[in-house]
XYZ file of C-alpha atoms in Angstrom:
547
model
C -13.829 -42.686 146.444
C -13.045 -40.690 143.305
C -10.070 -42.251 141.424
C -7.121 -40.094 140.408
C -6.620 -39.239 136.748
C -3.230 -39.866 135.160
C -2.246 -36.506 133.639
C 0.984 -35.967 131.696
C 3.359 -33.089 132.448
C 4.095 -32.789 128.715
C 0.631 -32.671 127.158
C -1.272 -29.404 126.905
C -4.798 -29.372 128.365
C -7.610 -26.910 127.636
C -10.421 -25.983 130.042
C -12.936 -23.577 128.484
C -10.267 -22.965 125.799
C -7.731 -21.779 128.397
C -4.424 -23.755 128.089
C -3.029 -25.518 131.178
C 0.042 -27.626 132.036
C -0.189 -30.314 134.725
C 2.327 -29.780 137.552
C 1.604 -32.286 140.321
C -1.148 -34.045 142.233
C -1.803 -35.314 145.759
C -4.500 -37.348 147.478
C -7.050 -34.552 147.242
C -6.253 -32.283 144.279
C -4.349 -31.723 141.038
C -2.383 -28.562 140.311
C -2.262 -26.919 136.874
C -0.390 -23.854 135.585
C -2.211 -21.491 133.224
C -0.345 -20.964 129.932
C -2.268 -17.806 128.894
C 0.537 -15.503 130.066
C -0.453 -15.203 133.733
C 1.485 -18.343 134.904
C -1.066 -18.667 137.715
C -1.278 -21.967 139.622
C -4.790 -23.333 140.007
C -5.991 -26.300 142.092
C -8.774 -28.672 141.050
C -10.261 -31.448 143.198
C -10.360 -34.961 141.757
C -14.159 -35.020 142.067
C -14.380 -31.750 140.123
C -12.001 -33.064 137.443
C -14.027 -36.275 137.156
C -16.999 -34.161 136.019
C -14.928 -31.874 133.773
C -12.853 -34.461 131.865
C -14.896 -35.868 129.020
C -17.277 -32.918 128.876
C -17.425 -30.292 126.129
C -15.357 -27.942 128.316
C -12.287 -30.241 128.219
C -9.760 -30.730 125.408
C -6.146 -31.830 125.230
C -3.247 -31.765 122.809
C -0.850 -34.727 122.766
C 2.806 -33.779 122.383
C 6.039 -35.763 122.138
C 8.342 -35.890 125.140
C 11.373 -34.935 123.046
C 10.203 -31.547 121.865
C 11.862 -28.456 123.328
C 8.731 -26.590 124.356
C 7.816 -29.264 126.886
C 9.920 -27.255 129.357
C 8.933 -23.681 130.116
C 11.827 -21.430 129.097
C 12.708 -18.506 131.350
C 11.781 -15.120 129.968
C 15.110 -13.295 129.299
C 13.401 -9.920 129.700
C 11.568 -10.724 132.933
C 13.639 -8.492 135.244
C 13.094 -5.278 133.276
C 9.402 -5.105 134.246
C 10.548 -4.178 137.757
C 12.255 -1.044 136.394
C 10.660 2.355 135.975
C 9.228 3.178 132.561
C 12.111 5.540 131.773
C 14.810 3.083 132.860
C 13.123 0.261 130.965
C 13.031 2.174 127.691
C 16.647 3.331 128.067
C 17.874 -0.201 128.717
C 16.006 -1.628 125.719
C 17.377 1.070 123.422
C 20.927 0.156 124.438
C 20.253 -3.540 124.051
C 18.894 -3.172 120.521
C 21.942 -1.138 119.464
C 24.130 -3.969 120.745
C 22.001 -6.506 118.867
C 22.300 -4.445 115.671
C 26.108 -4.267 115.969
C 26.393 -8.021 116.556
C 24.115 -8.777 113.611
C 26.067 -6.580 111.202
C 29.343 -8.027 112.447
C 28.121 -11.583 111.791
C 27.198 -10.504 108.267
C 30.781 -9.157 107.908
C 29.481 -5.710 107.016
C 30.882 -3.997 110.123
C 34.161 -4.042 112.028
C 34.390 -3.206 115.721
C 36.303 0.044 115.347
C 35.184 3.506 116.347
C 35.748 4.837 112.817
C 33.731 2.101 111.088
C 30.869 2.317 113.596
C 30.707 6.102 113.153
C 30.651 5.828 109.374
C 27.921 3.163 109.397
C 25.863 4.673 112.197
C 22.760 5.113 110.021
C 22.874 1.422 109.105
C 23.199 0.456 112.776
C 20.356 2.793 113.750
C 18.144 1.272 111.050
C 18.760 -2.277 112.313
C 18.198 -1.234 115.936
C 14.902 0.406 114.950
C 13.762 -2.848 113.330
C 14.511 -4.716 116.545
C 12.638 -2.103 118.607
C 9.543 -2.183 116.373
C 9.524 -5.984 116.384
C 9.639 -5.917 120.176
C 6.781 -3.406 120.479
C 4.647 -5.227 117.936
C 5.179 -8.873 118.891
C 6.861 -9.738 122.163
C 6.329 -6.442 123.942
C 2.573 -6.312 123.415
C 2.191 -9.005 126.097
C 3.828 -6.815 128.752
C 4.669 -3.393 127.330
C 2.054 -0.900 126.159
C 3.617 1.779 123.939
C 2.574 3.623 120.817
C 6.084 5.029 120.290
C 7.817 2.810 117.714
C 10.645 5.247 116.918
C 14.157 4.779 118.280
C 14.955 8.201 119.713
C 18.403 7.347 121.124
C 21.449 8.804 119.273
C 24.574 7.442 121.009
C 28.113 7.936 119.724
C 30.281 5.239 118.192
C 32.487 4.815 121.265
C 29.411 4.561 123.492
C 27.889 1.797 121.354
C 31.146 -0.170 121.472
C 31.340 0.324 125.245
C 27.832 -1.142 125.622
C 28.811 -4.143 123.511
C 31.953 -4.775 125.551
C 29.952 -4.687 128.793
C 27.405 -7.197 127.460
C 30.152 -9.445 126.071
C 32.050 -9.355 129.381
C 28.875 -10.262 131.285
C 28.229 -13.301 129.081
C 25.423 -11.691 127.075
C 23.385 -10.684 130.117
C 21.057 -7.744 129.646
C 21.148 -6.282 133.162
C 24.646 -4.758 132.730
C 23.154 -2.070 130.471
C 20.983 -0.699 133.275
C 21.754 2.955 134.023
C 22.766 3.404 137.665
C 23.348 7.154 137.516
C 19.748 8.238 138.000
C 19.361 5.838 140.912
C 22.329 7.291 142.804
C 21.569 10.893 141.885
C 18.767 11.314 144.410
C 20.288 9.580 147.437
C 23.498 9.736 149.454
C 24.382 13.336 148.654
C 25.297 15.746 151.427
C 23.210 18.865 152.003
C 25.999 21.315 151.175
C 26.603 19.767 147.752
C 22.885 19.573 147.048
C 22.377 23.238 148.004
C 25.259 24.359 145.752
C 23.923 22.416 142.737
C 20.319 23.558 143.200
C 21.350 27.220 143.503
C 23.016 27.048 140.083
C 20.204 25.024 138.516
C 17.658 27.628 139.609
C 19.125 29.966 136.987
C 16.908 27.949 134.633
C 13.908 29.654 136.265
C 15.092 33.219 135.631
C 15.736 33.611 131.910
C 13.647 32.287 129.047
C 16.696 32.089 126.786
C 18.333 29.400 128.943
C 17.896 25.741 128.081
C 18.588 22.626 130.121
C 21.878 21.710 128.425
C 23.354 25.167 128.993
C 22.388 25.233 132.677
C 23.722 21.703 133.268
C 27.067 22.563 131.667
C 27.342 25.773 133.674
C 26.582 23.914 136.887
C 29.231 21.251 136.206
C 31.802 23.943 135.367
C 30.946 25.915 138.529
C 31.273 22.745 140.611
C 34.744 22.056 139.211
C 35.898 25.615 139.941
C 34.528 25.430 143.484
C 36.282 22.113 144.150
C 39.603 23.555 142.886
C 39.227 26.411 145.354
C 38.338 24.047 148.169
C 41.283 21.805 147.396
C 43.722 24.717 147.626
C 42.237 25.728 151.005
C 42.166 22.150 152.290
C 38.362 22.093 152.610
C 36.231 19.008 151.880
C 35.221 18.718 148.228
C 31.619 18.892 147.014
C 29.940 15.897 145.435
C 29.034 16.172 141.766
C 26.376 14.693 139.543
C 26.446 13.779 135.863
C 24.636 15.724 133.152
C 21.738 13.249 132.913
C 21.109 13.507 136.670
C 21.079 17.316 136.455
C 18.534 17.129 133.636
C 16.292 15.041 135.917
C 16.565 17.684 138.645
C 15.730 20.444 136.163
C 12.699 18.475 134.978
C 11.425 18.440 138.572
C 10.857 22.212 138.501
C 7.103 22.728 138.246
C 5.330 25.054 135.822
C 4.458 27.277 138.784
C 8.133 27.768 139.690
C 9.094 28.471 136.078
C 6.315 30.994 135.496
C 6.953 32.629 138.867
C 10.668 33.100 138.084
C 10.340 34.120 134.434
C 7.060 36.082 134.357
C 6.653 37.340 137.902
C 4.425 36.709 140.872
C 1.372 38.532 139.459
C 1.266 36.355 136.344
C 1.748 33.146 138.358
C -0.945 34.146 140.852
C -3.494 34.783 138.102
C -2.666 31.521 136.334
C -2.497 29.178 139.321
C -4.893 30.783 141.796
C -7.476 28.068 141.062
C -5.063 25.189 141.668
C -6.721 22.536 143.805
C -10.250 23.920 143.453
C -11.210 21.140 141.042
C -11.162 18.690 143.953
C -13.584 20.609 146.180
C -16.932 18.938 146.752
C -19.828 19.563 149.150
C -21.896 16.385 148.779
C -21.173 12.647 148.498
C -20.679 11.431 144.956
C -20.069 14.878 143.499
C -16.481 13.993 142.543
C -14.685 10.633 142.532
C -10.909 10.640 141.853
C -9.554 7.278 140.650
C -5.917 6.262 140.320
C -3.619 3.238 140.147
C -0.621 2.338 142.298
C 1.908 -0.474 141.959
C 1.801 -2.127 145.372
C 5.067 -1.857 147.320
C 5.234 -5.593 147.936
C 5.887 -8.821 146.090
C 3.438 -11.675 146.500
C 2.848 -15.181 145.210
C 1.156 -15.136 141.811
C -1.670 -17.635 142.208
C -5.272 -17.011 141.216
C -8.185 -19.179 142.197
C -8.582 -20.722 145.658
C -6.365 -19.695 148.527
C -3.310 -21.866 149.098
C -4.768 -24.257 151.692
C -3.128 -27.666 151.482
C -0.103 -26.613 149.403
C 3.176 -28.083 150.582
C 6.180 -25.833 151.148
C 8.071 -27.093 148.087
C 5.188 -26.090 145.822
C 4.879 -22.704 147.508
C 8.600 -22.006 147.020
C 8.360 -22.833 143.309
C 5.461 -20.456 142.626
C 6.321 -17.218 140.777
C 6.439 -13.868 142.610
C 5.383 -10.452 141.341
C 3.843 -7.084 142.132
C 0.208 -6.110 141.672
C -1.501 -2.871 140.659
C -4.028 -1.382 143.070
C -6.992 0.669 141.792
C -8.624 3.026 144.289
C -11.752 5.203 143.980
C -12.332 7.812 146.722
C -15.076 10.337 147.389
C -13.738 13.907 147.719
C -16.424 15.260 150.035
C -16.103 12.494 152.648
C -12.630 11.032 151.890
C -14.441 7.668 151.919
C -12.842 4.902 149.800
C -15.726 3.513 147.760
C -13.917 1.374 145.165
C -10.976 -1.029 145.324
C -9.375 -3.579 143.023
C -6.150 -5.505 142.386
C -4.863 -6.354 138.924
C -1.841 -8.065 137.404
C -1.302 -5.153 135.004
C -2.535 -1.703 134.030
C -5.741 -2.333 132.101
C -9.087 -0.680 131.581
C -10.968 -3.794 132.781
C -9.406 -3.364 136.232
C -10.376 0.317 136.369
C -13.962 -0.513 135.369
C -14.167 -3.213 138.056
C -13.037 -0.664 140.649
C -15.718 1.771 139.460
C -18.297 -1.007 139.553
C -17.407 -1.832 143.157
C -17.671 1.886 144.017
C -21.347 1.950 143.016
C -22.570 -0.870 145.276
C -22.507 -1.792 148.959
C -19.799 -4.327 149.787
C -20.975 -5.741 153.109
C -20.195 -9.325 152.025
C -16.586 -8.428 151.175
C -16.072 -6.595 154.449
C -17.523 -9.518 156.420
C -15.450 -12.100 154.525
C -12.311 -10.091 155.272
C -13.138 -10.125 158.980
C -13.908 -6.415 159.197
C -16.093 -5.158 162.025
C -17.564 -2.196 160.120
C -19.719 -1.875 157.003
C -18.522 -0.793 153.554
C -20.841 1.498 151.611
C -20.935 2.414 147.946
C -22.849 4.946 145.849
C -22.905 6.531 142.410
C -20.884 9.500 141.224
C -21.564 12.645 139.228
C -18.008 13.278 138.036
C -14.855 11.162 137.736
C -11.284 12.517 137.756
C -8.151 10.599 136.752
C -4.732 11.030 135.218
C -3.868 10.051 131.637
C -2.745 6.494 132.416
C -3.331 3.752 129.858
C -6.103 2.156 131.940
C -8.062 5.438 132.022
C -7.409 6.684 128.476
C -8.483 3.403 126.885
C -11.832 3.520 125.113
C -13.633 1.215 127.564
C -13.210 3.379 130.684
C -14.628 6.690 129.313
C -17.439 4.692 127.713
C -18.385 3.132 131.061
C -18.364 6.540 132.767
C -20.441 8.127 130.013
C -23.023 5.331 129.997
C -23.387 5.566 133.779
C -24.419 9.212 133.354
C -21.306 10.889 134.806
C -18.746 13.322 133.399
C -15.034 12.509 132.988
C -12.205 14.965 133.714
C -8.493 14.346 133.071
C -5.874 16.078 135.195
C -2.845 17.872 133.784
C 0.039 15.576 132.874
C 3.022 15.778 135.223
C 1.110 17.802 137.852
C 0.234 15.376 140.695
C -0.523 18.330 143.000
C -3.788 18.798 141.075
C -4.811 15.319 142.316
C -3.566 15.772 145.864
C -6.313 13.785 147.605
C -5.837 10.521 145.706
C -2.033 10.877 145.542
C -1.793 11.434 149.315
C -3.933 8.357 149.873
C -1.282 6.084 148.362
C 1.272 7.720 150.629
C -0.957 6.753 153.556
C -0.999 3.147 152.348
C 2.797 3.160 152.049
C 3.316 4.564 155.566
C 0.543 2.860 157.546
C -0.114 -0.483 155.829
C 2.979 -1.581 153.907
C 5.417 -1.823 156.883
C 3.320 -4.727 158.217
C 3.178 -6.683 154.928
C 5.962 -9.238 154.184
C 7.747 -9.099 150.855
C 7.776 -5.318 150.877
C 9.773 -3.443 148.254
C 11.467 -0.104 148.867
C 12.087 3.104 146.944
C 15.890 2.733 146.839
C 18.670 0.265 147.802
C 19.563 2.260 150.893
C 16.117 1.714 152.408
C 16.085 -1.947 151.366
C 19.323 -2.811 153.177
C 19.622 -6.563 153.819
C 15.893 -7.197 153.528
C 15.343 -10.147 151.150
C 12.158 -9.225 149.338
C 11.841 -12.418 147.268
C 12.188 -14.760 150.252
C 9.700 -12.741 152.298
C 7.005 -12.898 149.587
C 4.504 -15.301 151.190
C 1.077 -13.726 150.507
C -1.177 -14.756 147.627
C -3.372 -12.320 145.722
C -6.377 -13.281 147.854
C -4.553 -12.750 151.135
C -3.124 -9.409 150.001
C -6.590 -8.191 149.009
C -8.048 -9.322 152.354
C -5.453 -7.261 154.227
C -6.164 -4.137 152.164
C -9.942 -4.496 152.568
C -9.569 -4.848 156.330
C -7.272 -1.790 156.445
C -9.702 0.331 154.388
C -12.860 -0.610 156.279
C -11.640 -0.840 159.880
C -8.639 1.512 159.920
C -8.782 4.215 157.259
C -12.531 4.854 157.397
C -12.481 4.992 161.205
C -9.395 7.247 161.631
C -9.580 11.054 162.081
C -8.730 12.795 158.793
C -6.913 16.141 158.675
C -8.803 17.136 155.514
C -12.101 16.680 157.385
C -11.012 18.682 160.460
C -10.345 15.458 162.408
C -13.663 13.860 161.482
C -13.491 10.243 160.288
C -14.527 9.411 156.683
C -17.230 7.062 157.991
C -18.748 9.797 160.180
C -18.501 12.331 157.339
C -20.443 9.977 155.056
C -23.186 9.493 157.666
C -23.430 13.242 158.292
C -23.534 14.364 154.639
C -25.765 11.539 153.458
C -28.261 12.597 156.116
C -28.053 16.279 155.179
C -27.944 16.237 151.359
C -28.471 12.554 150.516
C -26.671 10.235 148.093
C -26.731 10.293 144.271
C -29.638 8.570 142.575
C -29.171 4.872 141.844
C -29.054 3.641 138.247
C -31.315 1.003 136.749
C -29.999 -2.578 136.373
C -29.925 -2.136 132.605
C -27.759 0.984 132.880
C -25.437 -0.847 135.278
C -25.023 -3.735 132.845
C -24.349 -1.418 129.928
C -21.791 0.591 131.910
C -19.947 -2.060 133.895
C -20.934 -5.355 132.292
C -18.630 -7.657 130.350
C -18.142 -6.575 126.745
C -19.389 -8.927 124.050
C -16.575 -11.012 122.644
C -14.413 -11.012 125.789
C -13.189 -14.525 126.485
C -13.696 -16.140 129.863
C -9.958 -16.593 130.233
C -9.377 -12.866 129.910
C -12.088 -11.997 132.404
C -11.046 -14.422 135.127
C -7.300 -14.318 134.552
C -6.624 -11.328 136.813
C -7.576 -10.110 140.260
C -9.865 -9.416 141.966
C -12.427 -11.570 140.113
C -11.078 -14.778 141.651
C -11.004 -13.050 145.035
C -14.618 -11.915 144.689
C -15.726 -15.460 143.837
C -13.938 -16.934 146.843
C -15.072 -14.300 149.336
C -18.719 -14.427 148.310
C -18.569 -18.214 148.693
C -17.353 -17.815 152.263
C -20.506 -16.021 153.384
C -24.120 -16.766 152.573
C -25.074 -13.166 151.908
C -26.659 -12.015 148.646
C -24.931 -9.192 146.786
C -26.498 -5.779 147.210
C -28.844 -4.762 144.426
C -28.002 -1.027 144.461
């Protein structure tokens, strides 16, 4: 019998230079939490630990029980990572203005009056910019990828004081600065009000001299006049929207609509007649679109083995979060060739998805319980948007080394990537309703559904479900883009007629998709699906394909 090891919950332990904190132990295993930023819970058997402790892989740092950092402090910014990028940036700008006002007030260089705040606005803006740059450069680099270190917000003095009063009334809590106007601007508005507003906003499409501010002001004024008329006649009043919401609606007008309204149908037809043709392909591997999607579900953040043997108290204490899905699809056959899950948007996750696209994945399909096979093959061209994971240096390098070309789509024009964008819609409609812990697009759809309490799946289990859905459901379902032929049948037909792209040599594969020199083991194995791949391959005694 292997004896248990007496670990301390205060000391910091290092395994392969990755820091861990001991949480608890039972008769079979010990549970450690990674302190590299992922907060993942990992389980080690006592027999495994008996071999590890004392070896060169194991180190520890003794710490006193009275120090403050023995307890893990809650991240005060943790909730903002659930917001959209625009909402997140707006909230942080407001928060840093409040911080600047409080700092200057403590230094007795500012009084909380509208006149004094207006006179010293440049000083406040300078202090808020310092806070913003410190956030982007130090704390934010762990979670927030941004090259914009300028504070673009220019609020008025009364607005800054209103933000400070709201934070002070809420006991210093950050969430009160969240803007609710954009969230309510797209839901719960009757059709008559929406039609009236859109008709006035479409004036933006007719004259080049008009700008967004002018059209928004005209629309608000027209809405007020219409409601005065309706009130005199006893008719129901129209619903209105604020100026910021109207700007969002104006921004939704596409370049095609603007050019069609301002320059005529002939000009628009010449300019956009080739829209969508970039995604046409006649043979497998000719074009691979790749994209990322934040999964519409919260799951238990735990890498390593699946949660067999965990008691309910431990499961309830584990952190919850959302994962990013990376998908690679073949245009000619609509066959999903690459898949991956990641804790964040990163180029390593995109490269892993491309790597999986170039090899057969029979062992993964079998481990997931799928009845069908899962093929993979090389690509001649790759298409993606300008996301951070695809614009980073590593991803274009991997594509170039593999002998393919890389094409970026136009920013803000998802219709040019219709195939991959529609695929995520299919996941949302056909797979997500059956997954617990699902999130929704707005509070109205959420209703009384308690997302946090329903989050019961680990990363491994979530990936198993998606693999099973891809292999046994999506690939075997009739596809409208293939004239009701299934993606699996389309791959068999075209591969027999024109063949598959030529395989690359093992050396080229290593250079394109291998681990970069200098990458630490903790960084490689700290995110999904590497832990999943290790576990699934261990479940079946099948060698990985060599293609």
